[in-house]
Amino acid sequence: MEDLKRYIREVPDYPKPGINFYDITTLLKEPQGLRATVDSFGRLLRDRVIDKVVGIESRGFLFGPQLAYQFSAGFVPVRKPGKLPAETVSQSYQLEYGTDELEMHRDAVSVGERVLIVDDVIATGGTAAATAKLVESCGAEVAAFGFVVELTFLDGRGKLSGYDVETLVRY
Ligand code: AMP
């Protein structure tokens, strides 16, 4: 799985000095990289029953629908505030400075459904933890999290303890 690293571009000091940005557009544009990514998630999660895949705005949208197709599940977008047209549930979470918020349509997941939450990168885990709260507030269950990239030094996994967290490459 580590050979997926060769498709991921590291951009130093983006979007601000000191941040090393893991750019997955270079993985998406390579047919072998894209196929290996989707297949790897399929193998890691093959024993799970998944009713819905929830993708986190915005790069979770690039992988979520492909995984939903593979698991014969539906796809649900979790978005920044004000983007979804119908009734939403919302969850705020802590950033380094200040707070941010995520929203999901209230009827997007149902009581008892099993949900896979997907994003490109897990850093501190705050975004993913807030998404889990959204899913659970609607009575659904988080079956697993799937991330292409895990930044282990930020211990996002710690914020998701008790959950099944699957990642393809680690830095
Ligand atoms: P966090 O809530 O800290 O786990 O941040 C996760 C979100 O920020 C994800 O949606 C990622 O796309 C993005 N992100 C955070 N750090 C990076 C990074 N170094 N490179 C690329 N994306 C990142």
Coordinates of N, CA and C and ligand atoms in Angstrom, one line a residue:
M1 N 0.8 -1.2 0.0 CA 0.0 0.0 0.0 C 0.9 1.3 0.0
E2 N 2.1 1.1 0.6 CA 2.9 2.3 0.7 C 3.3 2.8 -0.6
D3 N 3.2 2.0 -1.7 CA 3.6 2.5 -3.0 C 2.6 3.5 -3.5
L4 N 1.5 3.7 -2.9 CA 0.6 4.8 -3.3 C 1.3 6.1 -3.0
K5 N 2.2 6.1 -2.1 CA 2.9 7.4 -1.8 C 3.6 8.0 -3.0
R6 N 4.0 7.2 -3.9 CA 4.6 7.8 -5.1 C 3.7 8.6 -6.0
Y7 N 2.4 8.4 -5.8 CA 1.4 9.2 -6.5 C 1.0 10.5 -5.8
I8 N 1.3 10.6 -4.5 CA 0.9 11.7 -3.7 C 2.0 12.8 -3.7
R9 N 1.6 14.0 -4.1 CA 2.5 15.1 -4.1 C 2.5 15.9 -2.8
E10 N 3.8 16.1 -2.3 CA 3.9 16.9 -1.1 C 4.3 18.3 -1.4
V11 N 3.5 19.3 -1.0 CA 3.7 20.7 -1.3 C 4.1 21.4 0.0
P12 N 5.3 21.8 0.2 CA 5.7 22.4 1.4 C 5.1 23.8 1.5
D13 N 4.9 24.2 2.7 CA 4.4 25.6 3.0 C 3.1 26.0 2.3
Y14 N 2.2 25.0 2.1 CA 0.9 25.3 1.6 C -0.2 24.8 2.5
P15 N -1.2 25.5 2.8 CA -1.6 26.9 2.3 C -0.9 28.0 3.1
K16 N -0.1 27.6 4.1 CA 0.7 28.6 4.9 C 2.0 28.0 5.3
P17 N 2.9 28.9 5.7 CA 4.3 28.4 6.1 C 4.2 27.4 7.2
G18 N 5.0 26.3 7.0 CA 5.1 25.3 8.0 C 4.2 24.1 7.8
I19 N 3.2 24.3 6.9 CA 2.3 23.2 6.6 C 2.8 22.4 5.4
N20 N 2.9 21.1 5.5 CA 3.3 20.2 4.4 C 2.0 19.6 3.9
F21 N 1.6 20.1 2.7 CA 0.3 19.7 2.1 C 0.4 18.4 1.3
Y22 N -0.5 17.5 1.6 CA -0.5 16.2 0.8 C -1.6 16.3 -0.2
D23 N -1.1 16.4 -1.5 CA -2.0 16.7 -2.6 C -2.4 15.4 -3.3
I24 N -3.7 15.1 -3.3 CA -4.1 13.8 -3.9 C -4.6 14.0 -5.3
T25 N -4.5 15.2 -5.9 CA -4.9 15.3 -7.3 C -3.9 14.5 -8.2
T26 N -2.6 14.4 -7.7 CA -1.7 13.7 -8.5 C -1.9 12.1 -8.5
L27 N -2.6 11.7 -7.4 CA -3.0 10.3 -7.3 C -4.3 10.1 -8.2
L28 N -5.2 11.0 -8.1 CA -6.4 10.8 -8.9 C -6.2 10.8 -10.4
K29 N -5.2 11.6 -10.9 CA -5.1 11.7 -12.3 C -4.3 10.5 -12.9
E30 N -3.8 9.6 -12.1 CA -3.1 8.4 -12.6 C -4.0 7.2 -12.5
P31 N -4.3 6.6 -13.7 CA -5.3 5.5 -13.7 C -4.9 4.4 -12.7
Q32 N -3.6 4.0 -12.6 CA -3.2 3.0 -11.7 C -3.4 3.4 -10.2
G33 N -3.1 4.7 -10.0 CA -3.1 5.2 -8.6 C -4.6 5.2 -8.1
L34 N -5.5 5.7 -9.0 CA -6.9 5.8 -8.6 C -7.5 4.4 -8.4
R35 N -7.2 3.5 -9.3 CA -7.7 2.1 -9.2 C -7.1 1.4 -7.9
A36 N -5.8 1.6 -7.7 CA -5.2 1.0 -6.5 C -5.9 1.5 -5.2
T37 N -6.2 2.8 -5.2 CA -6.8 3.4 -4.0 C -8.1 2.8 -3.7
V38 N -9.0 2.8 -4.7 CA -10.4 2.3 -4.5 C -10.3 0.8 -4.2
D39 N -9.5 0.0 -4.9 CA -9.4 -1.4 -4.6 C -8.9 -1.7 -3.2
S40 N -7.9 -0.8 -2.8 CA -7.3 -1.0 -1.4 C -8.4 -0.8 -0.3
F41 N -9.2 0.2 -0.5 CA -10.3 0.4 0.5 C -11.3 -0.8 0.4
G42 N -11.5 -1.3 -0.8 CA -12.4 -2.4 -1.0 C -11.9 -3.6 -0.2
R43 N -10.6 -3.9 -0.3 CA -10.0 -5.0 0.4 C -10.1 -4.8 1.9
L44 N -9.7 -3.6 2.4 CA -9.6 -3.3 3.9 C -11.0 -3.5 4.5
L45 N -12.0 -3.1 3.8 CA -13.4 -3.0 4.4 C -14.3 -4.1 3.9
R46 N -13.8 -5.1 3.3 CA -14.7 -6.1 2.6 C -15.6 -6.8 3.5
D47 N -15.3 -6.9 4.8 CA -16.2 -7.7 5.7 C -17.3 -6.8 6.2
R48 N -17.3 -5.5 6.0 CA -18.3 -4.6 6.6 C -19.6 -4.5 5.8
V49 N -20.7 -4.4 6.5 CA -21.9 -4.0 5.8 C -22.0 -2.5 5.9
I50 N -22.1 -1.9 4.7 CA -22.2 -0.4 4.6 C -23.4 0.0 3.8
D51 N -24.2 0.8 4.5 CA -25.5 1.3 3.8 C -25.2 2.6 3.1
K52 N -24.4 3.5 3.8 CA -24.1 4.8 3.2 C -22.7 5.1 3.4
V53 N -22.1 5.8 2.4 CA -20.8 6.4 2.5 C -21.0 7.9 2.6
V54 N -20.4 8.5 3.7 CA -20.5 9.9 3.9 C -19.1 10.5 3.6
G55 N -19.1 11.5 2.6 CA -17.9 12.2 2.2 C -17.9 13.6 2.8
I56 N -16.7 13.9 3.3 CA -16.5 15.3 3.9 C -16.0 16.3 2.9
E57 N -16.7 17.4 2.8 CA -16.3 18.5 1.9 C -14.9 18.9 2.1
S58 N -14.1 19.1 1.0 CA -14.6 18.8 -0.3 C -13.9 17.6 -0.9
R59 N -12.7 17.2 -0.4 CA -12.0 16.1 -1.1 C -12.5 14.7 -0.7
G60 N -13.4 14.7 0.3 CA -14.1 13.4 0.5 C -15.1 13.1 -0.6
F61 N -15.5 14.2 -1.3 CA -16.4 13.9 -2.5 C -15.7 13.2 -3.6
L62 N -14.4 13.3 -3.7 CA -13.6 12.7 -4.8 C -13.5 11.2 -4.7
F63 N -13.6 10.7 -3.4 CA -13.4 9.3 -3.2 C -14.8 8.6 -2.8
G64 N -15.6 9.4 -2.0 CA -16.8 8.8 -1.5 C -17.7 8.1 -2.4
P65 N -18.1 8.7 -3.5 CA -19.0 8.1 -4.5 C -18.4 6.8 -5.1
Q66 N -17.1 6.8 -5.3 CA -16.5 5.6 -5.9 C -16.6 4.4 -4.9
L67 N -16.4 4.7 -3.6 CA -16.5 3.7 -2.6 C -18.0 3.2 -2.4
A68 N -18.9 4.2 -2.5 CA -20.3 3.9 -2.4 C -20.7 2.9 -3.5
Y69 N -20.2 3.2 -4.7 CA -20.5 2.3 -5.8 C -20.0 0.9 -5.5
Q70 N -18.7 0.9 -5.1 CA -18.1 -0.4 -4.8 C -18.8 -1.2 -3.8
F71 N -19.4 -0.5 -2.7 CA -20.1 -1.3 -1.6 C -21.6 -1.3 -1.9
S72 N -22.0 -1.0 -3.0 CA -23.5 -0.9 -3.3 C -24.2 -0.1 -2.3
A73 N -23.6 1.0 -1.8 CA -24.2 1.8 -0.8 C -24.6 3.2 -1.5
G74 N -25.3 4.0 -0.7 CA -25.6 5.4 -1.2 C -24.5 6.3 -0.8
F75 N -24.5 7.5 -1.4 CA -23.5 8.5 -1.0 C -24.2 9.7 -0.4
V76 N -23.6 10.3 0.6 CA -24.1 11.5 1.3 C -23.0 12.5 1.5
P77 N -23.2 13.8 1.1 CA -22.2 14.8 1.3 C -22.4 15.5 2.6
V78 N -21.3 15.7 3.4 CA -21.3 16.6 4.5 C -20.6 17.9 4.1
R79 N -21.3 19.0 4.3 CA -20.9 20.3 3.7 C -20.6 21.4 4.7
K80 N -19.9 22.4 4.2 CA -19.8 23.6 5.0 C -21.1 24.3 5.2
P81 N -21.3 25.2 6.2 CA -22.6 25.8 6.4 C -23.2 26.5 5.2
G82 N -24.5 26.4 5.1 CA -25.3 27.1 4.1 C -25.3 26.6 2.7
K83 N -24.7 25.4 2.5 CA -24.6 24.9 1.1 C -25.7 23.9 0.8
L84 N -26.3 23.3 1.8 CA -27.3 22.3 1.6 C -28.7 22.9 1.6
P85 N -29.6 22.6 0.7 CA -30.8 23.3 0.5 C -32.0 22.9 1.5
A86 N -32.0 21.7 1.9 CA -33.1 21.2 2.8 C -32.8 21.3 4.2
E87 N -33.6 20.7 5.1 CA -33.3 20.8 6.5 C -32.1 20.0 6.9
T88 N -31.2 20.7 7.7 CA -29.9 20.1 8.1 C -29.8 19.8 9.6
V89 N -28.8 19.0 9.9 CA -28.3 18.9 11.3 C -26.9 19.5 11.2
S90 N -26.4 20.2 12.3 CA -25.1 20.8 12.2 C -24.3 20.5 13.4
Q91 N -23.0 20.6 13.2 CA -22.1 20.3 14.3 C -20.9 21.2 14.2
S92 N -20.6 21.9 15.3 CA -19.4 22.8 15.2 C -18.2 22.0 15.9
Y93 N -17.0 22.4 15.5 CA -15.8 21.8 16.0 C -14.7 22.8 16.1
Q94 N -13.7 22.4 16.9 CA -12.6 23.3 17.2 C -11.5 23.3 16.2
L95 N -11.1 24.5 15.7 CA -9.9 24.6 14.9 C -8.7 25.1 15.7
E96 N -7.6 25.2 15.1 CA -6.4 25.7 15.9 C -6.8 27.1 16.5
Y97 N -7.4 28.0 15.6 CA -7.9 29.3 16.1 C -9.3 29.3 15.7
G98 N -10.2 29.3 16.7 CA -11.6 29.5 16.4 C -12.4 28.1 16.2
T99 N -13.5 28.2 15.6 CA -14.3 27.0 15.4 C -14.8 27.0 13.9
D100 N -15.3 25.8 13.5 CA -15.9 25.7 12.2 C -17.1 24.8 12.3
E101 N -17.9 24.7 11.3 CA -19.1 23.9 11.4 C -19.3 23.1 10.1
L102 N -20.0 22.0 10.3 CA -20.4 21.1 9.2 C -21.8 20.8 9.3
E103 N -22.4 20.6 8.1 CA -23.9 20.3 8.0 C -24.1 19.0 7.2
M104 N -25.2 18.4 7.5 CA -25.7 17.2 6.7 C -27.2 17.3 6.6
H105 N -27.8 16.9 5.5 CA -29.3 16.8 5.5 C -29.8 15.9 6.5
R106 N -30.8 16.3 7.2 CA -31.4 15.5 8.3 C -31.9 14.1 7.9
D107 N -32.4 14.1 6.6 CA -32.9 12.8 6.1 C -31.9 12.0 5.3
A108 N -30.6 12.4 5.4 CA -29.6 11.7 4.6 C -29.2 10.3 5.0
V109 N -29.3 10.1 6.4 CA -29.1 8.8 6.9 C -30.2 8.4 7.8
S110 N -30.5 7.1 8.0 CA -31.7 6.7 8.8 C -31.2 6.0 10.0
V111 N -32.1 5.8 11.0 CA -31.8 5.1 12.2 C -31.3 3.7 11.9
G112 N -30.2 3.3 12.5 CA -29.7 1.9 12.3 C -28.8 1.7 11.1
E113 N -28.8 2.7 10.2 CA -27.9 2.5 9.0 C -26.4 2.5 9.4
R114 N -25.7 1.7 8.6 CA -24.2 1.6 8.9 C -23.5 2.5 7.9
V115 N -22.6 3.4 8.4 CA -22.0 4.5 7.6 C -20.5 4.4 7.6
L116 N -20.0 4.5 6.4 CA -18.5 4.7 6.2 C -18.2 6.1 6.0
I117 N -17.4 6.8 6.8 CA -17.0 8.2 6.6 C -15.7 8.3 5.9
V118 N -15.6 9.1 4.9 CA -14.5 9.1 4.0 C -13.9 10.5 3.8
D119 N -12.6 10.7 3.9 CA -11.9 11.9 3.5 C -10.6 11.6 2.9
D120 N -9.9 12.6 2.3 CA -8.6 12.4 1.8 C -7.5 12.2 2.8
V121 N -7.5 13.1 3.8 CA -6.5 13.2 4.8 C -7.1 13.2 6.2
I122 N -6.5 12.5 7.2 CA -6.8 12.7 8.6 C -5.6 13.4 9.2
A123 N -5.8 14.6 9.7 CA -4.8 15.3 10.4 C -5.0 15.3 11.9
T124 N -5.7 16.3 12.5 CA -6.0 16.2 13.9 C -7.2 15.4 14.3
G125 N -8.0 15.1 13.3 CA -9.2 14.2 13.5 C -10.4 15.0 13.9
G126 N -10.3 16.3 14.0 CA -11.5 17.1 14.4 C -12.6 17.1 13.5
T127 N -12.3 17.2 12.2 CA -13.4 17.2 11.1 C -14.1 15.8 11.1
A128 N -13.3 14.8 11.2 CA -13.9 13.4 11.2 C -14.8 13.2 12.4
A129 N -14.3 13.6 13.6 CA -15.0 13.4 14.8 C -16.4 14.2 14.8
A130 N -16.4 15.4 14.2 CA -17.6 16.2 14.1 C -18.6 15.5 13.1
T131 N -18.0 14.9 12.1 CA -18.9 14.2 11.1 C -19.5 12.9 11.8
A132 N -18.8 12.2 12.6 CA -19.3 11.1 13.3 C -20.5 11.5 14.2
K133 N -20.4 12.7 14.8 CA -21.5 13.2 15.7 C -22.7 13.5 14.8
L134 N -22.5 14.1 13.7 CA -23.6 14.3 12.8 C -24.4 13.0 12.4
V135 N -23.6 12.0 12.0 CA -24.2 10.7 11.7 C -24.9 10.1 12.8
E136 N -24.3 10.2 14.0 CA -24.9 9.5 15.2 C -26.1 10.3 15.7
S137 N -26.1 11.6 15.5 CA -27.3 12.4 15.9 C -28.5 12.1 15.1
C138 N -28.4 11.4 14.0 CA -29.5 11.0 13.2 C -29.8 9.5 13.4
G139 N -29.2 8.9 14.4 CA -29.5 7.5 14.8 C -28.8 6.5 14.0
A140 N -27.9 6.9 13.1 CA -27.1 5.9 12.3 C -25.8 5.5 13.1
E141 N -25.1 4.5 12.6 CA -24.0 4.0 13.3 C -22.7 4.2 12.4
V142 N -21.6 4.6 12.9 CA -20.4 4.7 12.2 C -19.7 3.3 12.1
A143 N -19.8 2.7 10.9 CA -19.2 1.4 10.7 C -17.6 1.5 10.6
A144 N -17.1 2.5 10.0 CA -15.7 2.7 9.9 C -15.4 4.1 9.3
F145 N -14.2 4.5 9.4 CA -13.6 5.7 8.8 C -12.6 5.2 7.7
G146 N -12.6 5.9 6.6 CA -11.5 5.5 5.6 C -10.9 6.8 5.1
F147 N -9.5 6.9 5.2 CA -8.7 8.0 4.8 C -7.6 7.5 3.9
V148 N -7.3 8.3 2.8 CA -6.2 7.9 2.0 C -4.9 8.1 2.8
V149 N -4.8 9.3 3.4 CA -3.5 9.7 4.1 C -3.8 9.9 5.6
E150 N -2.9 9.3 6.4 CA -2.9 9.6 7.8 C -1.6 10.3 8.3
L151 N -1.8 11.4 8.9 CA -0.6 12.2 9.5 C -0.5 11.7 10.9
T152 N 0.3 10.7 11.1 CA 0.3 10.0 12.5 C 0.8 10.9 13.6
F153 N 1.7 11.9 13.2 CA 2.2 12.8 14.3 C 1.2 13.7 14.9
L154 N 0.0 13.8 14.2 CA -1.1 14.7 14.8 C -2.1 13.8 15.6
D155 N -1.9 12.5 15.6 CA -2.8 11.6 16.4 C -4.3 11.8 16.2
G156 N -4.7 12.0 15.0 CA -6.2 12.1 14.7 C -6.9 10.8 15.2
R157 N -6.2 9.7 15.1 CA -6.7 8.4 15.5 C -7.1 8.4 17.0
G158 N -6.4 9.2 17.8 CA -6.7 9.3 19.2 C -8.0 9.9 19.4
K159 N -8.4 10.9 18.5 CA -9.7 11.5 18.6 C -10.8 10.6 18.2
L160 N -10.5 9.5 17.5 CA -11.5 8.6 17.0 C -11.4 7.3 17.7
S161 N -10.9 7.3 19.0 CA -10.7 6.0 19.6 C -12.1 5.3 19.8
G162 N -12.1 4.0 19.7 CA -13.3 3.2 19.8 C -13.9 3.0 18.4
Y163 N -13.4 3.7 17.4 CA -13.9 3.5 16.0 C -12.9 2.7 15.2
D164 N -13.4 2.1 14.2 CA -12.5 1.4 13.2 C -12.0 2.4 12.2
V165 N -10.7 2.7 12.2 CA -10.1 3.7 11.4 C -9.1 3.1 10.4
E166 N -9.5 3.1 9.1 CA -8.6 2.5 8.1 C -7.9 3.6 7.2
T167 N -6.6 3.5 7.1 CA -5.9 4.5 6.3 C -4.9 3.7 5.3
L168 N -4.7 4.3 4.2 CA -3.9 3.6 3.2 C -2.4 4.0 3.2
V169 N -2.1 5.2 3.5 CA -0.6 5.6 3.6 C -0.5 6.5 4.8
R170 N 0.7 6.3 5.5 CA 0.9 7.1 6.7 C 2.2 7.8 6.6
Y171 N 2.2 9.0 7.2 CA 3.4 9.9 7.2 C 3.7 10.2 8.6
Ligands
AMP1 P1 -8.3 17.6 10.7 O1 -9.7 18.0 11.1 O2 -7.3 18.3 11.4 O3 -8.2 16.1 10.7 O4 -8.2 18.0 9.2 C1 -8.7 17.3 8.2 C2 -9.1 18.1 7.0 O5 -8.1 19.1 6.6 C3 -9.2 17.2 5.8 O6 -10.4 17.5 5.1 C4 -8.0 17.4 4.9 O7 -8.4 17.5 3.6 C5 -7.4 18.7 5.4 N1 -6.0 18.7 5.7 C6 -5.5 18.9 7.0 N2 -4.1 18.8 6.9 C7 -3.8 18.6 5.6 C8 -2.5 18.4 5.0 N3 -1.3 18.5 5.6 N4 -2.6 18.1 3.6 C9 -3.7 18.0 3.0 N5 -4.9 18.2 3.6 C10 -5.0 18.5 4.9

